[in-house]
Amino acid sequence: MKVEMAKCVLMLALIAVFVTATLAGKGEDDGDSFGMEGKDPMKMFKAMTGMMKKMMKGGFGREGDKVPATGHVLIISGKVSENAQKFSISLAHQKEENPYENSDVAFMFVCEFDQGKIVRSSIVNGNRSVAESTENLTSNKLQPIESGGEFTICILVGDDRFHVSIDDEAFCFFKFKMPVSEIKAISVSGDLDNVSQLDHRLIFPMLYPLVNKDVPDIVFSSFIPKEYKPGHVVLISGIASGNPEGEFVIMFNENGRSRQLIHLNPRFDQQSVVMNTMLDDDESSWADAEVQSQIFPFEINKPFKISAAFTDSDLKIATNGQYVMSFSLKQIELGDDQTIWEILTGFQIKAGEDIKIQITQVEHVETEDKDCQGFESCSVPNIY
Ligand SMILES: *[C@@H]1O[C@H](CO)[C@@H](O)[C@H](O)[C@H]1NC(C)=O
Ligand SMILES: *[C@@H]1O[C@H](CO)[C@@H](O)[C@H](O)[C@H]1NC(C)=O
Ligand SMILES: *[C@@H]1O[C@H](CO)[C@@H](O)[C@H](O)[C@H]1NC(C)=O
């Protein structure tokens, strides 16, 4: 695949670490039923969003990292190209250049515009399951997504099946054909102008992370239902185009708040990357901790890959193989007995000044090394 201003956006969110970690409890405890079947997942989702927001204001009681698979929801939003032929979402066993080859796929969701249908299937041990398109629908539409239109698809992991909704309407279900714990990578590809959201949330038995207030101008959102820990490296690949004097911001927000715990802001006009932290939810309340990079590794119309490494004490940034800067986590204002790890759950990206940001890949890597040594090398762009 060529990274260019292509219509095709390939997005892989490698969730190996947290999927293996979080779903570890599932196998031992397979008889455990969360009693979700028979309920309308979208109604549940909406009800929970409201309820849990209230309940969890003061924190929440997750049991370590044992987040069960059931109750996990993937939220994928994007915009389909004009005259699109198809695009697909696949929940695969491994990260693959081409998810259809050599890899098991727990769920493949292919939206075919010329056929007017959405085909669902899986590949287990190389065998493709019977394609479902008119079967197992919970909607009377075969294909509610429009060519040229925007969409939001939610895939909720139930007890024994995925429940899929499109634009807040229930659409179909798909029985598990292989254990969901084997899913390691999600890819969205095809005739799309952009993918603006690939969030993971836990909505059952509790909502986590909390939903943020709507922030304007978000071009990409990526939450995961897992706390970051020292040793966590986030890799973000993308491409910036448009105004060569523009800027964008990667915001590591506080769970459920618009406060930017870490603000990472490449400014093309100043040829510098600025990092800081907000004191509260107000965009004007910046700490005196601002740091600026000496180098500026970004170029308009050239792909970038950022490696953001969380150590015990710092967030270290490298881009395209080169160390850029670091920000001391001690600068972040915290409540009594609060640690940053309890409130850091994902990131969102905002673009300003007519710049366009397309995110092509996000990976979460959890290393054993709390110093994240060698994290720079993770930011060497992939060879396509
Ligand atoms: C896949 O198909 C082959 C050939 O039909 C069969 O031998 C094998 O058992 C199948 N594997 C599974 C997991 O169904
Ligand atoms: C869904 O569709 C497939 C393919 O037609 C069928 O085999 C299956 O029984 C249907 N029902 C469920 C619950 O998966
Ligand atoms: C997605 O692409 C469309 C068309 O190119 C554009 O209008 C829209 O602003 C883009 N959305 C994001 C979030 O980048």
Tab-separated table of C-alpha atoms and ligand atoms in Angstrom:
chain	number	residue	atom	x	y	z
A	1	MET	CA	0.000	0.000	0.000
A	2	LYS	CA	1.256	3.428	-0.836
A	3	VAL	CA	0.822	6.200	1.620
A	4	GLU	CA	-0.288	9.069	-0.485
A	5	MET	CA	-3.328	11.233	-0.637
A	6	ALA	CA	-5.173	8.118	-1.510
A	7	LYS	CA	-8.870	7.689	-1.131
A	8	CYS	CA	-8.183	4.518	0.716
A	9	VAL	CA	-7.460	4.799	4.378
A	10	LEU	CA	-6.015	1.783	6.002
A	11	MET	CA	-6.287	1.807	9.711
A	12	LEU	CA	-4.933	-0.773	11.997
A	13	ALA	CA	-5.322	-0.438	15.673
A	14	LEU	CA	-3.161	-3.123	17.137
A	15	ILE	CA	-4.721	-3.880	20.415
A	16	ALA	CA	-2.705	-6.956	21.136
A	17	VAL	CA	-1.628	-5.876	24.497
A	18	PHE	CA	-4.825	-4.926	26.001
A	19	VAL	CA	-6.827	-7.532	24.268
A	20	THR	CA	-4.649	-10.310	25.556
A	21	ALA	CA	-4.394	-8.727	28.949
A	22	THR	CA	-7.998	-7.768	29.281
A	23	LEU	CA	-9.550	-10.862	27.859
A	24	ALA	CA	-7.309	-13.211	29.747
A	25	GLY	CA	-10.003	-13.960	32.268
A	26	LYS	CA	-12.500	-14.995	29.633
A	27	GLY	CA	-11.275	-18.485	28.880
A	28	GLU	CA	-11.062	-19.597	32.495
A	29	ASP	CA	-14.488	-18.357	33.149
A	30	ASP	CA	-16.441	-19.178	30.066
A	31	GLY	CA	-19.653	-20.069	31.818
A	32	ASP	CA	-19.951	-16.531	33.061
A	33	SER	CA	-22.870	-14.896	31.389
A	34	PHE	CA	-23.368	-11.198	31.465
A	35	GLY	CA	-27.004	-11.625	30.515
A	36	MET	CA	-26.881	-9.232	27.635
A	37	GLU	CA	-28.666	-11.322	25.043
A	38	GLY	CA	-32.220	-10.420	24.274
A	39	LYS	CA	-31.620	-6.773	25.073
A	40	ASP	CA	-31.314	-4.060	22.514
A	41	PRO	CA	-27.651	-3.165	22.722
A	42	MET	CA	-28.086	0.358	21.466
A	43	LYS	CA	-30.730	1.108	24.037
A	44	MET	CA	-28.466	-0.349	26.658
A	45	PHE	CA	-25.593	1.726	25.436
A	46	LYS	CA	-27.577	4.922	25.612
A	47	ALA	CA	-29.055	4.137	28.994
A	48	MET	CA	-25.683	3.265	30.353
A	49	THR	CA	-23.998	6.302	29.009
A	50	GLY	CA	-26.324	8.436	31.077
A	51	MET	CA	-26.379	6.260	34.140
A	52	MET	CA	-22.703	5.511	34.340
A	53	LYS	CA	-21.749	9.090	33.825
A	54	LYS	CA	-23.540	9.895	37.029
A	55	MET	CA	-22.355	6.873	38.932
A	56	MET	CA	-18.751	7.180	38.067
A	57	LYS	CA	-18.097	10.827	38.658
A	58	GLY	CA	-15.978	9.895	41.638
A	59	GLY	CA	-14.008	7.158	39.971
A	60	PHE	CA	-14.903	3.580	39.336
A	61	GLY	CA	-14.117	0.178	40.645
A	62	ARG	CA	-12.647	-1.815	37.819
A	63	GLU	CA	-11.125	-5.115	38.750
A	64	GLY	CA	-7.563	-4.659	37.686
A	65	ASP	CA	-7.097	-5.337	34.030
A	66	LYS	CA	-9.627	-8.107	33.809
A	67	VAL	CA	-12.036	-6.338	31.606
A	68	PRO	CA	-14.270	-9.053	30.144
A	69	ALA	CA	-14.739	-9.264	26.413
A	70	THR	CA	-18.458	-9.026	26.713
A	71	GLY	CA	-19.456	-5.425	26.979
A	72	HIS	CA	-16.605	-4.155	24.826
A	73	VAL	CA	-17.740	-1.856	22.055
A	74	LEU	CA	-15.886	-0.552	19.043
A	75	ILE	CA	-17.045	2.722	17.624
A	76	ILE	CA	-15.889	3.462	14.105
A	77	SER	CA	-16.782	6.660	12.265
A	78	GLY	CA	-15.724	7.939	8.917
A	79	LYS	CA	-16.721	9.353	5.611
A	80	VAL	CA	-17.280	7.251	2.504
A	81	SER	CA	-15.862	8.554	-0.773
A	82	GLU	CA	-18.188	9.664	-3.534
A	83	ASN	CA	-18.930	6.812	-5.954
A	84	ALA	CA	-17.446	4.317	-3.550
A	85	GLN	CA	-17.507	0.645	-4.452
A	86	LYS	CA	-16.803	-0.827	-1.072
A	87	PHE	CA	-15.094	-0.587	2.242
A	88	SER	CA	-14.527	-3.112	4.950
A	89	ILE	CA	-13.947	-3.486	8.652
A	90	SER	CA	-12.183	-6.535	9.897
A	91	LEU	CA	-11.437	-7.780	13.374
A	92	ALA	CA	-8.472	-9.968	12.710
A	93	HIS	CA	-6.179	-12.274	14.533
A	94	GLN	CA	-3.108	-10.365	13.535
A	95	LYS	CA	-1.976	-7.172	12.037
A	96	GLU	CA	-1.682	-7.743	8.323
A	97	GLU	CA	-0.995	-5.608	5.356
A	98	ASN	CA	-3.894	-7.365	3.751
A	99	PRO	CA	-6.200	-8.704	6.422
A	100	TYR	CA	-7.819	-11.088	3.964
A	101	GLU	CA	-4.681	-13.078	3.503
A	102	ASN	CA	-3.107	-15.603	5.829
A	103	SER	CA	-4.946	-14.452	8.846
A	104	ASP	CA	-7.991	-15.535	10.734
A	105	VAL	CA	-10.675	-12.932	10.897
A	106	ALA	CA	-13.271	-13.123	13.648
A	107	PHE	CA	-15.553	-10.686	11.910
A	108	MET	CA	-15.388	-9.213	8.459
A	109	PHE	CA	-17.917	-6.562	7.571
A	110	VAL	CA	-17.869	-5.546	3.922
A	111	CYS	CA	-20.084	-2.742	2.739
A	112	GLU	CA	-20.696	-3.235	-0.988
A	113	PHE	CA	-22.269	-0.218	-2.619
A	114	ASP	CA	-22.774	-1.648	-6.103
A	115	GLN	CA	-24.484	-4.730	-4.648
A	116	GLY	CA	-26.469	-2.693	-2.151
A	117	LYS	CA	-25.611	-4.987	0.704
A	118	ILE	CA	-23.296	-5.532	3.636
A	119	VAL	CA	-21.677	-8.937	3.720
A	120	ARG	CA	-20.563	-10.428	7.020
A	121	SER	CA	-18.322	-13.433	7.369
A	122	SER	CA	-15.324	-14.811	9.184
A	123	ILE	CA	-12.238	-16.834	8.362
A	124	VAL	CA	-11.316	-19.571	10.791
A	125	ASN	CA	-8.256	-21.703	10.091
A	126	GLY	CA	-8.332	-20.444	6.551
A	127	ASN	CA	-11.985	-21.383	6.018
A	128	ARG	CA	-14.410	-18.672	5.238
A	129	SER	CA	-17.825	-18.942	6.852
A	130	VAL	CA	-21.078	-18.697	4.897
A	131	ALA	CA	-21.487	-15.052	3.921
A	132	GLU	CA	-24.428	-13.416	5.688
A	133	SER	CA	-26.127	-10.444	4.091
A	134	THR	CA	-29.879	-10.974	4.180
A	135	GLU	CA	-29.672	-13.221	7.247
A	136	ASN	CA	-29.480	-12.232	10.874
A	137	LEU	CA	-30.526	-8.653	10.321
A	138	THR	CA	-32.159	-6.591	13.019
A	139	SER	CA	-32.981	-3.872	10.513
A	140	ASN	CA	-35.179	-3.928	7.444
A	141	LYS	CA	-32.507	-2.229	5.381
A	142	LEU	CA	-29.864	-4.307	3.686
A	143	GLN	CA	-27.428	-1.431	3.347
A	144	PRO	CA	-28.098	1.804	5.217
A	145	ILE	CA	-24.745	3.485	4.467
A	146	GLU	CA	-24.597	5.910	1.570
A	147	SER	CA	-21.808	6.409	-0.873
A	148	GLY	CA	-20.353	9.845	-0.086
A	149	GLY	CA	-21.971	9.851	3.345
A	150	GLU	CA	-20.684	9.779	6.893
A	151	PHE	CA	-21.280	6.821	9.159
A	152	THR	CA	-20.824	5.607	12.705
A	153	ILE	CA	-20.719	1.867	13.197
A	154	CYS	CA	-20.802	0.330	16.668
A	155	ILE	CA	-19.778	-3.252	17.148
A	156	LEU	CA	-20.712	-4.522	20.571
A	157	VAL	CA	-19.294	-7.772	21.868
A	158	GLY	CA	-22.150	-9.720	23.406
A	159	ASP	CA	-22.164	-13.099	25.150
A	160	ASP	CA	-22.017	-15.184	22.000
A	161	ARG	CA	-22.303	-12.711	19.135
A	162	PHE	CA	-21.439	-9.269	17.871
A	163	HIS	CA	-24.253	-6.747	17.715
A	164	VAL	CA	-23.831	-4.104	15.069
A	165	SER	CA	-25.543	-0.766	14.835
A	166	ILE	CA	-25.222	1.813	12.080
A	167	ASP	CA	-25.916	5.446	12.893
A	168	ASP	CA	-27.626	4.535	16.161
A	169	GLU	CA	-29.985	2.001	14.549
A	170	ALA	CA	-29.620	-1.699	15.263
A	171	PHE	CA	-28.430	-3.419	12.088
A	172	CYS	CA	-27.412	-7.051	12.511
A	173	PHE	CA	-25.817	-9.636	14.724
A	174	PHE	CA	-23.082	-12.105	13.970
A	175	LYS	CA	-22.468	-15.228	16.006
A	176	PHE	CA	-18.892	-15.691	17.163
A	177	LYS	CA	-17.113	-18.144	14.920
A	178	MET	CA	-13.898	-18.017	16.938
A	179	PRO	CA	-12.988	-16.754	20.422
A	180	VAL	CA	-13.028	-12.980	20.550
A	181	SER	CA	-9.903	-13.111	22.686
A	182	GLU	CA	-8.028	-13.886	19.471
A	183	ILE	CA	-8.781	-10.496	17.977
A	184	LYS	CA	-5.625	-8.420	17.894
A	185	ALA	CA	-6.092	-5.917	15.136
A	186	ILE	CA	-8.883	-3.909	13.672
A	187	SER	CA	-8.639	-2.572	10.214
A	188	VAL	CA	-10.858	-0.263	8.272
A	189	SER	CA	-10.059	0.038	4.595
A	190	GLY	CA	-11.514	0.772	1.217
A	191	ASP	CA	-13.162	3.715	-0.468
A	192	LEU	CA	-13.128	6.148	2.436
A	193	ASP	CA	-12.132	9.801	2.622
A	194	ASN	CA	-11.243	9.413	6.244
A	195	VAL	CA	-11.729	7.469	9.412
A	196	SER	CA	-12.295	9.906	12.239
A	197	GLN	CA	-12.973	7.620	15.143
A	198	LEU	CA	-11.802	4.252	16.303
A	199	ASP	CA	-12.740	4.192	19.941
A	200	HIS	CA	-12.870	1.229	22.213
A	201	ARG	CA	-15.121	1.475	25.190
A	202	LEU	CA	-16.392	-0.830	27.791
A	203	ILE	CA	-20.111	-0.286	28.212
A	204	PHE	CA	-20.945	-3.291	30.301
A	205	PRO	CA	-20.837	-3.859	33.233
A	206	MET	CA	-19.712	-0.245	33.449
A	207	LEU	CA	-18.944	2.549	31.074
A	208	TYR	CA	-15.243	3.158	30.707
A	209	PRO	CA	-13.690	5.416	29.599
A	210	LEU	CA	-16.337	8.037	30.171
A	211	VAL	CA	-17.636	9.867	27.145
A	212	ASN	CA	-16.139	13.315	26.720
A	213	LYS	CA	-18.161	16.355	26.108
A	214	ASP	CA	-18.373	17.011	22.391
A	215	VAL	CA	-15.240	18.852	21.436
A	216	PRO	CA	-15.409	20.722	18.109
A	217	ASP	CA	-12.979	20.020	15.280
A	218	ILE	CA	-11.972	16.559	16.414
A	219	VAL	CA	-10.496	14.786	13.418
A	220	PHE	CA	-9.643	11.566	15.159
A	221	SER	CA	-10.574	9.896	18.402
A	222	SER	CA	-8.974	6.829	19.948
A	223	PHE	CA	-9.988	5.746	23.425
A	224	ILE	CA	-9.188	2.409	24.925
A	225	PRO	CA	-10.857	0.822	27.937
A	226	LYS	CA	-7.612	0.400	29.728
A	227	GLU	CA	-5.404	2.605	31.822
A	228	TYR	CA	-2.009	3.500	30.488
A	229	LYS	CA	0.943	2.348	32.555
A	230	PRO	CA	4.637	3.184	32.524
A	231	GLY	CA	5.999	1.276	29.544
A	232	HIS	CA	3.007	2.052	27.327
A	233	VAL	CA	3.961	3.273	23.863
A	234	VAL	CA	1.350	4.744	21.530
A	235	LEU	CA	2.252	4.804	17.844
A	236	ILE	CA	0.301	7.181	15.659
A	237	SER	CA	0.791	7.226	11.892
A	238	GLY	CA	-0.780	9.720	9.581
A	239	ILE	CA	-0.316	12.418	7.065
A	240	ALA	CA	-0.874	16.169	7.239
A	241	SER	CA	-1.954	18.118	4.201
A	242	GLY	CA	-3.370	21.510	3.407
A	243	ASN	CA	-2.078	24.726	4.915
A	244	PRO	CA	1.730	24.570	5.322
A	245	GLU	CA	1.391	27.124	8.157
A	246	GLY	CA	-1.180	25.068	10.037
A	247	GLU	CA	-1.075	23.108	13.268
A	248	PHE	CA	-2.666	20.149	14.957
A	249	VAL	CA	-2.983	18.950	18.519
A	250	ILE	CA	-2.859	15.495	20.000
A	251	MET	CA	-4.755	15.681	23.271
A	252	PHE	CA	-4.332	13.094	25.975
A	253	ASN	CA	-7.409	14.042	27.932
A	254	GLU	CA	-8.464	13.286	31.453
A	255	ASN	CA	-11.080	10.525	31.578
A	256	GLY	CA	-14.468	12.070	30.827
A	257	ARG	CA	-13.179	15.659	30.873
A	258	SER	CA	-12.021	18.136	28.305
A	259	ARG	CA	-8.931	18.885	30.346
A	260	GLN	CA	-5.834	18.070	28.323
A	261	LEU	CA	-3.512	16.273	30.694
A	262	ILE	CA	-0.977	16.402	27.905
A	263	HIS	CA	-1.169	18.710	24.951
A	264	LEU	CA	1.125	17.829	22.067
A	265	ASN	CA	0.984	20.489	19.414
A	266	PRO	CA	3.022	20.449	16.181
A	267	ARG	CA	3.040	24.016	14.770
A	268	PHE	CA	4.116	24.180	11.156
A	269	ASP	CA	4.405	27.972	11.090
A	270	GLN	CA	6.826	28.024	14.026
A	271	GLN	CA	8.518	24.765	13.005
A	272	SER	CA	8.244	23.611	16.573
A	273	VAL	CA	6.304	21.131	18.664
A	274	VAL	CA	4.826	22.509	21.881
A	275	MET	CA	3.847	20.437	24.906
A	276	ASN	CA	1.998	21.544	27.983
A	277	THR	CA	-0.709	20.555	30.446
A	278	MET	CA	-3.996	22.212	31.338
A	279	LEU	CA	-4.872	23.059	34.922
A	280	ASP	CA	-8.591	22.511	34.448
A	281	ASP	CA	-11.167	22.156	31.653
A	282	ASP	CA	-10.753	25.732	30.513
A	283	GLU	CA	-8.661	26.134	27.336
A	284	SER	CA	-7.006	29.209	28.803
A	285	SER	CA	-5.707	27.601	31.967
A	286	TRP	CA	-2.283	26.416	30.939
A	287	ALA	CA	0.450	25.454	33.378
A	288	ASP	CA	3.823	27.200	33.314
A	289	ALA	CA	5.317	23.971	32.064
A	290	GLU	CA	5.368	24.646	28.325
A	291	VAL	CA	8.233	23.038	26.451
A	292	GLN	CA	9.143	23.528	22.806
A	293	SER	CA	11.082	21.150	20.643
A	294	GLN	CA	14.371	22.121	19.033
A	295	ILE	CA	13.583	20.142	15.939
A	296	PHE	CA	10.464	19.875	13.807
A	297	PRO	CA	10.093	16.479	12.188
A	298	PHE	CA	6.801	17.068	10.358
A	299	GLU	CA	6.367	17.970	6.721
A	300	ILE	CA	3.237	18.740	4.797
A	301	ASN	CA	2.161	15.875	2.515
A	302	LYS	CA	4.711	13.489	4.030
A	303	PRO	CA	3.632	10.606	6.238
A	304	PHE	CA	4.590	10.796	9.890
A	305	LYS	CA	4.788	8.215	12.596
A	306	ILE	CA	4.847	9.398	16.169
A	307	SER	CA	6.028	7.228	19.026
A	308	ALA	CA	4.724	8.522	22.353
A	309	ALA	CA	6.325	6.615	25.206
A	310	PHE	CA	5.051	6.837	28.761
A	311	THR	CA	7.768	6.199	31.313
A	312	ASP	CA	7.526	6.487	35.107
A	313	SER	CA	8.245	10.171	34.925
A	314	ASP	CA	7.904	11.491	31.364
A	315	LEU	CA	6.106	11.324	28.081
A	316	LYS	CA	8.852	10.993	25.483
A	317	ILE	CA	8.171	11.748	21.854
A	318	ALA	CA	9.952	10.546	18.734
A	319	THR	CA	8.857	10.972	15.145
A	320	ASN	CA	10.045	9.103	12.066
A	321	GLY	CA	12.863	7.493	14.013
A	322	GLN	CA	14.146	10.683	15.589
A	323	TYR	CA	13.917	11.752	19.243
A	324	VAL	CA	11.936	15.017	19.467
A	325	MET	CA	11.268	15.994	23.065
A	326	SER	CA	9.879	14.929	26.399
A	327	PHE	CA	7.435	16.291	28.926
A	328	SER	CA	7.667	15.709	32.653
A	329	LEU	CA	4.521	14.057	33.994
A	330	LYS	CA	5.236	15.735	37.330
A	331	GLN	CA	4.003	18.968	35.787
A	332	ILE	CA	0.482	17.574	35.620
A	333	GLU	CA	-1.720	18.780	38.423
A	334	LEU	CA	-3.392	15.895	40.206
A	335	GLY	CA	-5.796	15.487	43.087
A	336	ASP	CA	-4.706	14.074	46.438
A	337	ASP	CA	-3.742	10.401	46.146
A	338	GLN	CA	-4.441	10.524	42.417
A	339	THR	CA	-2.011	9.181	39.857
A	340	ILE	CA	-1.954	10.107	36.211
A	341	TRP	CA	-2.387	6.444	35.286
A	342	GLU	CA	-5.871	6.393	36.770
A	343	ILE	CA	-7.151	9.162	34.553
A	344	LEU	CA	-5.329	8.738	31.252
A	345	THR	CA	-7.307	6.639	28.776
A	346	GLY	CA	-6.816	7.687	25.213
A	347	PHE	CA	-6.318	10.578	22.897
A	348	GLN	CA	-8.090	12.782	20.411
A	349	ILE	CA	-6.683	14.880	17.600
A	350	LYS	CA	-7.800	18.322	16.625
A	351	ALA	CA	-6.682	20.156	13.499
A	352	GLY	CA	-6.559	23.902	13.103
A	353	GLU	CA	-5.775	26.541	10.491
A	354	ASP	CA	-7.054	24.574	7.496
A	355	ILE	CA	-4.731	21.698	7.929
A	356	LYS	CA	-6.029	18.237	7.190
A	357	ILE	CA	-4.901	15.266	9.240
A	358	GLN	CA	-5.542	11.708	8.149
A	359	ILE	CA	-4.651	9.048	10.661
A	360	THR	CA	-3.726	5.769	9.036
A	361	GLN	CA	-2.660	3.632	11.947
A	362	VAL	CA	-2.695	3.548	15.716
A	363	GLU	CA	-0.939	0.930	17.769
A	364	HIS	CA	-0.689	0.423	21.481
A	365	VAL	CA	2.375	-1.405	22.635
A	366	GLU	CA	2.916	-2.286	26.240
A	367	THR	CA	6.524	-2.962	27.079
A	368	GLU	CA	7.972	-4.369	30.265
A	369	ASP	CA	10.529	-1.591	30.252
A	370	LYS	CA	9.292	1.358	32.276
A	371	ASP	CA	11.936	3.542	30.647
A	372	CYS	CA	10.764	2.585	27.140
A	373	GLN	CA	14.340	2.371	25.908
A	374	GLY	CA	14.612	2.285	22.150
A	375	PHE	CA	11.132	3.745	21.722
A	376	GLU	CA	12.488	5.983	18.962
A	377	SER	CA	12.962	3.023	16.666
A	378	CYS	CA	9.222	2.231	16.862
A	379	SER	CA	8.593	5.497	15.058
A	380	VAL	CA	10.479	4.524	11.933
A	381	PRO	CA	7.762	4.593	9.275
A	382	ASN	CA	6.643	1.217	8.010
A	383	ILE	CA	7.975	0.149	4.681
A	384	TYR	CA	5.039	-0.265	2.377
B	1	LIG	C1	-11.400	-26.132	6.986
B	1	LIG	O1	-11.697	-26.803	5.784
B	1	LIG	C2	-10.986	-28.000	5.597
B	1	LIG	C3	-11.327	-28.544	4.235
B	1	LIG	O2	-12.694	-28.549	4.010
B	1	LIG	C4	-11.318	-28.983	6.733
B	1	LIG	O3	-10.562	-30.160	6.579
B	1	LIG	C5	-10.999	-28.332	8.053
B	1	LIG	O4	-11.388	-29.182	9.104
B	1	LIG	C6	-11.726	-27.023	8.170
B	1	LIG	N1	-11.328	-26.385	9.382
B	1	LIG	C7	-12.217	-25.913	10.230
B	1	LIG	C8	-11.656	-25.261	11.459
B	1	LIG	O5	-13.400	-25.985	10.035
B	2	LIG	C1	-27.377	-16.505	10.607
B	2	LIG	O1	-27.127	-16.760	9.240
B	2	LIG	C2	-26.450	-17.956	8.935
B	2	LIG	C3	-26.214	-18.036	7.432
B	2	LIG	O2	-27.418	-18.124	6.743
B	2	LIG	C4	-27.167	-19.151	9.492
B	2	LIG	O3	-26.394	-20.318	9.267
B	2	LIG	C5	-27.395	-18.959	10.981
B	2	LIG	O4	-28.135	-20.030	11.495
B	2	LIG	C6	-28.123	-17.658	11.230
B	2	LIG	N1	-28.426	-17.487	12.645
B	2	LIG	C7	-27.540	-17.255	13.625
B	2	LIG	C8	-28.095	-17.202	15.000
B	2	LIG	O5	-26.364	-17.112	13.433
B	3	LIG	C1	-13.384	13.784	6.113
B	3	LIG	O1	-13.308	14.059	4.734
B	3	LIG	C2	-14.301	14.981	4.279
B	3	LIG	C3	-14.174	15.066	2.782
B	3	LIG	O2	-12.843	15.055	2.352
B	3	LIG	C4	-14.110	16.321	4.973
B	3	LIG	O3	-15.108	17.210	4.569
B	3	LIG	C5	-14.227	16.107	6.457
B	3	LIG	O4	-13.960	17.298	7.135
B	3	LIG	C6	-13.230	15.047	6.897
B	3	LIG	N1	-13.447	14.802	8.294
B	3	LIG	C7	-12.447	14.737	9.146
B	3	LIG	C8	-12.854	14.454	10.537
B	3	LIG	O5	-11.287	14.910	8.809
